[in-house]
JSON list of C-alpha atoms and ligand atoms in Angstrom, two decimals:
[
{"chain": "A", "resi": 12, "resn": "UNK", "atom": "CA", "xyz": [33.95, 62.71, 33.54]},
{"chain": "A", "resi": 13, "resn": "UNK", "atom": "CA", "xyz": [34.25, 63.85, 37.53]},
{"chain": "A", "resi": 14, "resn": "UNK", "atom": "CA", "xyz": [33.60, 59.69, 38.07]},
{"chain": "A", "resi": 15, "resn": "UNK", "atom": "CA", "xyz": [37.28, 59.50, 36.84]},
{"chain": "A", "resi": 16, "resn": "UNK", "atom": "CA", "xyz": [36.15, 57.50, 33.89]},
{"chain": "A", "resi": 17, "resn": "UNK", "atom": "CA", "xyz": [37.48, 59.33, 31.11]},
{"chain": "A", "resi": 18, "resn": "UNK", "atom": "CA", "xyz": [36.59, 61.66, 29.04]},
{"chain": "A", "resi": 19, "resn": "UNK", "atom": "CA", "xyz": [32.54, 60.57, 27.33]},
{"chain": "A", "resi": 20, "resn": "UNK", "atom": "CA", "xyz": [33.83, 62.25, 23.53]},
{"chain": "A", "resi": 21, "resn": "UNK", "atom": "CA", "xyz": [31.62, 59.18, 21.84]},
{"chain": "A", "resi": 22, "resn": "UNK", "atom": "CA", "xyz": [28.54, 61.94, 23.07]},
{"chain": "A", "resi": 23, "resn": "UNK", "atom": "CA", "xyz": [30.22, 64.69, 20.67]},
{"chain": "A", "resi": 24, "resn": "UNK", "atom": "CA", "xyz": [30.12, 61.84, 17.73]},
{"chain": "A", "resi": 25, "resn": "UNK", "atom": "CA", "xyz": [26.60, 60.70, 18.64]},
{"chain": "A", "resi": 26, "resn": "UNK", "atom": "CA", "xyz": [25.20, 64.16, 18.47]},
{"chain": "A", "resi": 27, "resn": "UNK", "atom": "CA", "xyz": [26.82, 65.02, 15.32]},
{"chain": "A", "resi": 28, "resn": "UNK", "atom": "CA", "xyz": [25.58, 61.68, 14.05]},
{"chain": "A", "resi": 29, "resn": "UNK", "atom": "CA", "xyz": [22.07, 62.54, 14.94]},
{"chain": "A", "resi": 30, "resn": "UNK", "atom": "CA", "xyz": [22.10, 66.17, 13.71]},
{"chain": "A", "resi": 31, "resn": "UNK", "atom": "CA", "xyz": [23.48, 64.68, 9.94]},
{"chain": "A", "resi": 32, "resn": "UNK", "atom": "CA", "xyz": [20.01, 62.14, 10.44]},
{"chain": "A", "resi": 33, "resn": "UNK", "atom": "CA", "xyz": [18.10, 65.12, 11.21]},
{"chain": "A", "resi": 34, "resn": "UNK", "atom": "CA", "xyz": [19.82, 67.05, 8.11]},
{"chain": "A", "resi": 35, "resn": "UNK", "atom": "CA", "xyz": [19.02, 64.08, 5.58]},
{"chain": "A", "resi": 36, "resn": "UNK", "atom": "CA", "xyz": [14.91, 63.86, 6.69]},
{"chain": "A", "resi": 37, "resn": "UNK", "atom": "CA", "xyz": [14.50, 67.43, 6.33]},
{"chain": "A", "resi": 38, "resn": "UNK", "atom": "CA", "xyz": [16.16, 67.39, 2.46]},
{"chain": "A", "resi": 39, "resn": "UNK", "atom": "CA", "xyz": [13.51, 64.38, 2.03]},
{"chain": "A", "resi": 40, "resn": "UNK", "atom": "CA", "xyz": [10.59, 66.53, 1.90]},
{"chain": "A", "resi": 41, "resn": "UNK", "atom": "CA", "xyz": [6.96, 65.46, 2.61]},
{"chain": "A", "resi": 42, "resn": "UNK", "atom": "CA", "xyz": [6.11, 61.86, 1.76]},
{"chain": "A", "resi": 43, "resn": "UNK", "atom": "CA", "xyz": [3.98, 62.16, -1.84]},
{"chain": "A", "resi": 44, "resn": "UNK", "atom": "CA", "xyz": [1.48, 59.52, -1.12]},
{"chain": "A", "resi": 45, "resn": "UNK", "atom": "CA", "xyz": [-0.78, 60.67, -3.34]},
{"chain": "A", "resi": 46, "resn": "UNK", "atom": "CA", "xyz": [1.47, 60.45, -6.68]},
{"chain": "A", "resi": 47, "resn": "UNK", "atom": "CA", "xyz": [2.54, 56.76, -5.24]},
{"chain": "A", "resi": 48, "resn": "UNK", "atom": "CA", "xyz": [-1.51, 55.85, -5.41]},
{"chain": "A", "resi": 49, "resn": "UNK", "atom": "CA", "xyz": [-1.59, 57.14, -9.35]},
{"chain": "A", "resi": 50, "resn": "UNK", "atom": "CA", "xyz": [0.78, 54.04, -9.90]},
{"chain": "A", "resi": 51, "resn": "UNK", "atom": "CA", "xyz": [-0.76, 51.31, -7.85]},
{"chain": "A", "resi": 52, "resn": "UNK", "atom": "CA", "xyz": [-2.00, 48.09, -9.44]},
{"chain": "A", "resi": 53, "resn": "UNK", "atom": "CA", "xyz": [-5.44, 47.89, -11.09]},
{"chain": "A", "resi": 54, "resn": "UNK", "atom": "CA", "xyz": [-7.33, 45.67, -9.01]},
{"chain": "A", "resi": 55, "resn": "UNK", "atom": "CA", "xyz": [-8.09, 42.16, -10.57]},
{"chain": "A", "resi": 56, "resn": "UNK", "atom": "CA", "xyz": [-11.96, 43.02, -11.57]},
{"chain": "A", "resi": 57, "resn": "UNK", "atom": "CA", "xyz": [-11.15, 46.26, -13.15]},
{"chain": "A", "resi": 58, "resn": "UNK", "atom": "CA", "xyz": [-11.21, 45.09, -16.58]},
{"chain": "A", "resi": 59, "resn": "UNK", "atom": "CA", "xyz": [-14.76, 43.85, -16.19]},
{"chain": "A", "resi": 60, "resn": "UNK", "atom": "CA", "xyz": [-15.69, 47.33, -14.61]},
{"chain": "A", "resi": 61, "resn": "UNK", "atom": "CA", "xyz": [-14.08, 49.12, -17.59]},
{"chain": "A", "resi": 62, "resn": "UNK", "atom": "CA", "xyz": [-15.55, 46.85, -20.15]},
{"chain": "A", "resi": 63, "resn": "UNK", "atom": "CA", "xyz": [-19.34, 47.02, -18.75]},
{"chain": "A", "resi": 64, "resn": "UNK", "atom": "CA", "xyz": [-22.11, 49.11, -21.17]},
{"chain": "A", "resi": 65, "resn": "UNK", "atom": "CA", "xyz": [-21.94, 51.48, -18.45]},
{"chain": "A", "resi": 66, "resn": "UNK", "atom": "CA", "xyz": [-18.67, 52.30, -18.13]},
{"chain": "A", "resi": 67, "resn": "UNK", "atom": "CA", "xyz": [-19.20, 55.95, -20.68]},
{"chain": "A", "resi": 68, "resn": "UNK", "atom": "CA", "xyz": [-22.23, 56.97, -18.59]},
{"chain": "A", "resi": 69, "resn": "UNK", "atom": "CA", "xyz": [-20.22, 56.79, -15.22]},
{"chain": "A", "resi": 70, "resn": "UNK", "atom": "CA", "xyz": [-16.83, 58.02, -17.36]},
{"chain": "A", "resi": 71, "resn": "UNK", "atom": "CA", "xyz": [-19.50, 60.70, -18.13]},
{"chain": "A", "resi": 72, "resn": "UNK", "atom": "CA", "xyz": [-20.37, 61.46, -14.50]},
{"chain": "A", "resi": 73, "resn": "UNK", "atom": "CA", "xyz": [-17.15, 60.90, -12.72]},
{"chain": "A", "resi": 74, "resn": "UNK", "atom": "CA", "xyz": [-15.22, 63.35, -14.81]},
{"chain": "A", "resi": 75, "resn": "UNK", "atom": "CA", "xyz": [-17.87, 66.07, -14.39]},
{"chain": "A", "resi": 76, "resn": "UNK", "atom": "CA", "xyz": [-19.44, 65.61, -10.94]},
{"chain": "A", "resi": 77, "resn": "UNK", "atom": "CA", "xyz": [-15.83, 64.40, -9.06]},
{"chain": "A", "resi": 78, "resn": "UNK", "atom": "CA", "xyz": [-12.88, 65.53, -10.65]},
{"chain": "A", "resi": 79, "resn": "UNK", "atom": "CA", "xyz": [-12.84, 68.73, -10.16]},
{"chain": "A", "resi": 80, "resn": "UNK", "atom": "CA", "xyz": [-12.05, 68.19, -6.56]},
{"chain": "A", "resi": 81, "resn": "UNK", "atom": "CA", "xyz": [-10.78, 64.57, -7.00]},
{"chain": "A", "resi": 82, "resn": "UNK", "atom": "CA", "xyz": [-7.57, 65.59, -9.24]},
{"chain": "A", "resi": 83, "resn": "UNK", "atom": "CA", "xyz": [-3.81, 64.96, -9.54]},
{"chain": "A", "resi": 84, "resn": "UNK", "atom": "CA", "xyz": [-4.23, 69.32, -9.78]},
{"chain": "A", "resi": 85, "resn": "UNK", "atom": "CA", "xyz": [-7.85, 70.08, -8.26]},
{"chain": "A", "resi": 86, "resn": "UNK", "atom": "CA", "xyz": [-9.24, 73.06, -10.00]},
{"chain": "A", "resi": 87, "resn": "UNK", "atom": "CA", "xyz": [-11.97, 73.85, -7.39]},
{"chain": "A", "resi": 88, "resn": "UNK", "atom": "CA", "xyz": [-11.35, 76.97, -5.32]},
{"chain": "A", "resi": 89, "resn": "UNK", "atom": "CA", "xyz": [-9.99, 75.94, -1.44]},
{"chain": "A", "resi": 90, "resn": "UNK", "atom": "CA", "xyz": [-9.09, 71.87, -2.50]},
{"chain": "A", "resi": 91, "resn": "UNK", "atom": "CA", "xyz": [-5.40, 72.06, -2.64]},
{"chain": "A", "resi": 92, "resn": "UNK", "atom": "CA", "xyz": [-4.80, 68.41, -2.93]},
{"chain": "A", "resi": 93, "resn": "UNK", "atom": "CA", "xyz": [-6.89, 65.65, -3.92]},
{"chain": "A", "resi": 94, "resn": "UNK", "atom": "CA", "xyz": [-9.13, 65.01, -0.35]},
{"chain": "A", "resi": 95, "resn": "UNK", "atom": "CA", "xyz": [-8.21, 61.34, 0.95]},
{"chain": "A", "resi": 96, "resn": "UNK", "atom": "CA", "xyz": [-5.90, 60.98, -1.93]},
{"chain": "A", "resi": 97, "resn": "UNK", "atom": "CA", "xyz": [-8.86, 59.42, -4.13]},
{"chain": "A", "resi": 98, "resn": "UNK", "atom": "CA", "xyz": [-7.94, 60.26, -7.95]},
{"chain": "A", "resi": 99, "resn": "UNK", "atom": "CA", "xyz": [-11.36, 60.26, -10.18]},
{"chain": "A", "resi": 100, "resn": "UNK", "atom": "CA", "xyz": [-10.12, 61.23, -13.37]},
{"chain": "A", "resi": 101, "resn": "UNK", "atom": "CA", "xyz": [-8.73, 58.46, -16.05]},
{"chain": "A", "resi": 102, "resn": "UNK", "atom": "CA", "xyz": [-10.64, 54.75, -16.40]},
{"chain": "A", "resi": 103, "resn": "UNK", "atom": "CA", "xyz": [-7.95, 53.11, -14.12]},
{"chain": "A", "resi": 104, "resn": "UNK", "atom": "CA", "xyz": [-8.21, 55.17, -11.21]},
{"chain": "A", "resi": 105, "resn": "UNK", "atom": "CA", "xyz": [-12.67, 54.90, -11.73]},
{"chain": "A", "resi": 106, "resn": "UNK", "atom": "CA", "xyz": [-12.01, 50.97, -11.72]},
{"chain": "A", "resi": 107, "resn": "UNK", "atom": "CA", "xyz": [-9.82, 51.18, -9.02]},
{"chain": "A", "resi": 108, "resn": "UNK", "atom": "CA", "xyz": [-12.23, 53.48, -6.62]},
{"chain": "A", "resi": 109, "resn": "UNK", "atom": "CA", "xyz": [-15.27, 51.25, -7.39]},
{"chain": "A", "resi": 110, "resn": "UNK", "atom": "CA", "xyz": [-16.57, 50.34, -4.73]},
{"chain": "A", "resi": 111, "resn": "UNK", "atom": "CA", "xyz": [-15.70, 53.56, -2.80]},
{"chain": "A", "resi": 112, "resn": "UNK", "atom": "CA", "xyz": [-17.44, 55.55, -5.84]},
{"chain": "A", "resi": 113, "resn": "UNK", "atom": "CA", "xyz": [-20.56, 53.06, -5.24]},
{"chain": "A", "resi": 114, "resn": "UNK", "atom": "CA", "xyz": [-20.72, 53.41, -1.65]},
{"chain": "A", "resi": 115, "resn": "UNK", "atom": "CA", "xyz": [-20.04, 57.67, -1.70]},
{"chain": "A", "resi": 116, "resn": "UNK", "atom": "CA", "xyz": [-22.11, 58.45, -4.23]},
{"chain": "A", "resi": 117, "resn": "UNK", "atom": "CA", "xyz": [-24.05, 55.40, -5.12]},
{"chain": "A", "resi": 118, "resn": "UNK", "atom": "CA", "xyz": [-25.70, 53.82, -2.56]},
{"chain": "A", "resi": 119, "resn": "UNK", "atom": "CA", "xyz": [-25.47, 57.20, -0.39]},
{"chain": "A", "resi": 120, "resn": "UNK", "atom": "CA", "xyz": [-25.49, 60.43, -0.70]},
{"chain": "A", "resi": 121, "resn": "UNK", "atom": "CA", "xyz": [-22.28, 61.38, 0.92]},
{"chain": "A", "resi": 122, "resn": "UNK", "atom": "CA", "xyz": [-20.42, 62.74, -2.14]},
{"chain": "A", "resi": 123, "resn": "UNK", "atom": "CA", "xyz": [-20.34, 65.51, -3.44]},
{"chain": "A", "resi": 124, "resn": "UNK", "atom": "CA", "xyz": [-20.35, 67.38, -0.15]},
{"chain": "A", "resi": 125, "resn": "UNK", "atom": "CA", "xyz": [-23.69, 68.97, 0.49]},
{"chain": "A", "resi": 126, "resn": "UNK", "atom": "CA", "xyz": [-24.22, 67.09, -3.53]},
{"chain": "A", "resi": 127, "resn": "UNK", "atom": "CA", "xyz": [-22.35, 71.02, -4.37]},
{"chain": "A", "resi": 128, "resn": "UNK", "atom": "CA", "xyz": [-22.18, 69.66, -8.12]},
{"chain": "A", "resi": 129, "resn": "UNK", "atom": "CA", "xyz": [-25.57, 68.59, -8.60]},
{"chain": "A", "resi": 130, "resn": "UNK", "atom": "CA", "xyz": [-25.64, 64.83, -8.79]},
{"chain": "A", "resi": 131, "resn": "UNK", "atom": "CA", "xyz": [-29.11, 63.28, -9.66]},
{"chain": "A", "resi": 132, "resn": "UNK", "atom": "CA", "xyz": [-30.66, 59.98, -8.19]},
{"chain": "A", "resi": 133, "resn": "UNK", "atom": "CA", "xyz": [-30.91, 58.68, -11.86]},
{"chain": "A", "resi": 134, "resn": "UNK", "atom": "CA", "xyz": [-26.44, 59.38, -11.99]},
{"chain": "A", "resi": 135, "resn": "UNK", "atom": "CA", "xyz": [-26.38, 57.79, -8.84]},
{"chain": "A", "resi": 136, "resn": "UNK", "atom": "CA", "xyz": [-28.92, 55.21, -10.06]},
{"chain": "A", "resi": 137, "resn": "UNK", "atom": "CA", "xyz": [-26.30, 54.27, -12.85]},
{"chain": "A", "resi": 138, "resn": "UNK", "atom": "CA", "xyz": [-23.22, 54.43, -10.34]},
{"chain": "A", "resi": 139, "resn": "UNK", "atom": "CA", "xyz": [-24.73, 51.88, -8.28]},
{"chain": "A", "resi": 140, "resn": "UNK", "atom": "CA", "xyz": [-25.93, 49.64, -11.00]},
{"chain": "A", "resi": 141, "resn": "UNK", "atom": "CA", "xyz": [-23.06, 49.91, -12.75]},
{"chain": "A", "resi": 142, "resn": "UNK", "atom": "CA", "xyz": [-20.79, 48.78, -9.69]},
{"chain": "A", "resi": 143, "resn": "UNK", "atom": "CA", "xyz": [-23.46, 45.71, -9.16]},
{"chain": "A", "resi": 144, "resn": "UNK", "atom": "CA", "xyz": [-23.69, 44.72, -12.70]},
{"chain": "A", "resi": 145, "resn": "UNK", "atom": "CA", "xyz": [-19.85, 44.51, -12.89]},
{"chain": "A", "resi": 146, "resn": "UNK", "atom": "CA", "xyz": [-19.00, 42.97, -9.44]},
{"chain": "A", "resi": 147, "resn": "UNK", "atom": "CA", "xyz": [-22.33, 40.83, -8.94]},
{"chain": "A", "resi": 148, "resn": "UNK", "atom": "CA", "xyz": [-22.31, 42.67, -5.33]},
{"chain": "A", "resi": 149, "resn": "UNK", "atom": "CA", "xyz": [-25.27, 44.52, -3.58]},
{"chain": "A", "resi": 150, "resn": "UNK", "atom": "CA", "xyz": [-24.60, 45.87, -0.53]},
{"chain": "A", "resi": 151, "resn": "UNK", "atom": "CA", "xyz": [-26.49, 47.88, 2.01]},
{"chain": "A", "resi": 152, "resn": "UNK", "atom": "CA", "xyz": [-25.50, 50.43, 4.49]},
{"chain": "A", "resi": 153, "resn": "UNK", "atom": "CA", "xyz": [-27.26, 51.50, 7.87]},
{"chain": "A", "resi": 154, "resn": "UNK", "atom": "CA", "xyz": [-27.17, 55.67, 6.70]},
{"chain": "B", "resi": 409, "resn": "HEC", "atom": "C1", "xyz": [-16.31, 69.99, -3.84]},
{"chain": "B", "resi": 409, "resn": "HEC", "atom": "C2", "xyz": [-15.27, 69.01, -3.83]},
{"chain": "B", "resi": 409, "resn": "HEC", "atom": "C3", "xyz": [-15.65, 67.54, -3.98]},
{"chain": "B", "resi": 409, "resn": "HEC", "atom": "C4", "xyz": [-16.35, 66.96, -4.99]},
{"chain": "B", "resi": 409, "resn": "HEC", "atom": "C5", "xyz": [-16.99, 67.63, -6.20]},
{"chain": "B", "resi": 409, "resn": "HEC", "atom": "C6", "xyz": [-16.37, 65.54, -4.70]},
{"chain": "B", "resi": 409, "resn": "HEC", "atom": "N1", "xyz": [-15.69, 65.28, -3.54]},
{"chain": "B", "resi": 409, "resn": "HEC", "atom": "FE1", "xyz": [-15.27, 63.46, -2.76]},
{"chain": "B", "resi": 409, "resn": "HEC", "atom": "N2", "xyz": [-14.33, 64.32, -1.20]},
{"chain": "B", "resi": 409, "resn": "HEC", "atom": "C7", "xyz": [-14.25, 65.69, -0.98]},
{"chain": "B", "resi": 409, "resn": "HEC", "atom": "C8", "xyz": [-13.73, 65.91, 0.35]},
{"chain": "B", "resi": 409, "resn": "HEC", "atom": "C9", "xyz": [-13.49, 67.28, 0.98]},
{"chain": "B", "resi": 409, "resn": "HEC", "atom": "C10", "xyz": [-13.48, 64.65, 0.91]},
{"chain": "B", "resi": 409, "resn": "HEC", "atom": "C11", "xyz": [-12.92, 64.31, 2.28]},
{"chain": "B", "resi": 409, "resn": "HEC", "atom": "C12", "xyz": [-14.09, 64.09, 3.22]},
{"chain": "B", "resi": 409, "resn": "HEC", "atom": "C13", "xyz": [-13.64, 63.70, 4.59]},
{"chain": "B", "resi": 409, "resn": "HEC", "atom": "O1", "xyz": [-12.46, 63.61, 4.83]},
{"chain": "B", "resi": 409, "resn": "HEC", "atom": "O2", "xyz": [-14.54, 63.48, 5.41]},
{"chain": "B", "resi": 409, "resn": "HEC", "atom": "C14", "xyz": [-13.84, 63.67, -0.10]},
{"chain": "B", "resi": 409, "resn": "HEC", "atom": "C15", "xyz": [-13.72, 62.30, 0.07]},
{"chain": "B", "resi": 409, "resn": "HEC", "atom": "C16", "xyz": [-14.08, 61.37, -0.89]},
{"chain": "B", "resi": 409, "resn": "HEC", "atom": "C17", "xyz": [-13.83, 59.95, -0.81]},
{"chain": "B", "resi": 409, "resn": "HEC", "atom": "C18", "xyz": [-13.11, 59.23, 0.32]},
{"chain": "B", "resi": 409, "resn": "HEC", "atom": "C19", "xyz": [-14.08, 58.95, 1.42]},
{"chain": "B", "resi": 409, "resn": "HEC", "atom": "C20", "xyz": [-13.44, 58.22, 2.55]},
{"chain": "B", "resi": 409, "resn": "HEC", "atom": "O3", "xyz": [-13.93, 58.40, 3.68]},
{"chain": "B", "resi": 409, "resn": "HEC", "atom": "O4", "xyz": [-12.49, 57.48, 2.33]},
{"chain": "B", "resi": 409, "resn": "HEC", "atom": "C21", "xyz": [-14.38, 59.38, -1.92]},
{"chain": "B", "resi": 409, "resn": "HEC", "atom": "C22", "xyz": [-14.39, 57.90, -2.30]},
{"chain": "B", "resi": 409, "resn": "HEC", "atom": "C23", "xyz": [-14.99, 60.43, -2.70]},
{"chain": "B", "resi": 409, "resn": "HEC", "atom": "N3", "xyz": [-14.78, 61.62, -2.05]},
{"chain": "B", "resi": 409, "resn": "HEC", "atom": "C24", "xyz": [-15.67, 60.23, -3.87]},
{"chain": "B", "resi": 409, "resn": "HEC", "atom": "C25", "xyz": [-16.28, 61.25, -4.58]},
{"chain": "B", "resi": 409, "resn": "HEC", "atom": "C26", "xyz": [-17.13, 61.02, -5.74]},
{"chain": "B", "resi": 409, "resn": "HEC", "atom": "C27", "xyz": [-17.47, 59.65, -6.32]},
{"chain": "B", "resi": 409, "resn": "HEC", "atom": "C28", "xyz": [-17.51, 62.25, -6.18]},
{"chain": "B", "resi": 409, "resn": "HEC", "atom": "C29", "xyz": [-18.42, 62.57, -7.36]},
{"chain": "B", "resi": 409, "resn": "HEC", "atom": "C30", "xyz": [-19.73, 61.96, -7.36]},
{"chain": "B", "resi": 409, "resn": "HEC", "atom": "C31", "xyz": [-16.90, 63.24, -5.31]},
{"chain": "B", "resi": 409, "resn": "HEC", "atom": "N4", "xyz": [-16.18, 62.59, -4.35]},
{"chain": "B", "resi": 409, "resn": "HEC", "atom": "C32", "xyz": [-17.01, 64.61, -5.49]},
{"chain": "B", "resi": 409, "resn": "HEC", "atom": "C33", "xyz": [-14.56, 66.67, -1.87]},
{"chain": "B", "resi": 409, "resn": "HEC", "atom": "C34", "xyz": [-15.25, 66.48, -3.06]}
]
């Protein structure tokens, strides 16, 4: 303005411009990644892992080792959200976790945390055999 060149009013528009932008995100609320997982394809070899003999024993295992803290509505004490936005609780989200449910808790001990719900090496026998028998893979980890 004191350079003589005019008034700069486009400044006024481009702040209120900004503050409507800043209006609009804040309505949008928190981006619900978790929900958007529940709807994701099935991956291509989850019919075989559904289908497999084993499929009721790790149903069986899943639903009452994992989903208590692995839930659309968690019911253990402190887990507000699903952690890592891993579902465990119908056959399509099992089949679509595979191989994350045969590394965690399969082939490892990592999950549960601290194995808090008491999984046994014969559960975590049929997780990993399960996941093999389905997929034809084996795979070994360095822990
Ligand atoms: C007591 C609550 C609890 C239970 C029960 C539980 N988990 Fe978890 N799970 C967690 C937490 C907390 C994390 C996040 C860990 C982290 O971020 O390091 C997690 C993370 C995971 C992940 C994601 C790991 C990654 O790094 O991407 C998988 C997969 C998983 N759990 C599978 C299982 C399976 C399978 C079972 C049952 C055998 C199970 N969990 C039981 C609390 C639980």
């Amino acid at each position: 303005m004191h350079a003589g060149k005019g008034m700069p009013w486009w400044t006024w528009l481009a702040t209120f411009i900004l503050f409507v932008i800043v209006m609009w995100l804040s309505q949008a609320g928190p981006p619900q990644r978790g929900e958007d997982a529940a709807s994701l394809p099935v991956p291509a070899n989850a019919e075989k892992l559904v289908a497999s003999a084993d499929f009721d024993a790790v149903r069986e295992i899943v639903t009452s080792r994992c989903s208590m803290c692995h839930a659309r509505e968690p019911v253990w004490e402190g887990i507000l959200r699903a952690p890592r936005h891993v579902f465990l609780e119908e056959d399509g989200d099992i089949a679509r976790h595979a191989e994350q449910i045969y590394a965690q808790a399969g082939r490892s001990n990592a999950m549960p945390p601290g194995n808090i719900t008491d999984v046994s090496m014969e559960d975590r026998e049929v997780l990993a055999r399960w996941y093999e028998g389905a997929t034809g893979q084996k795979r070994h980890w360095l822990w």
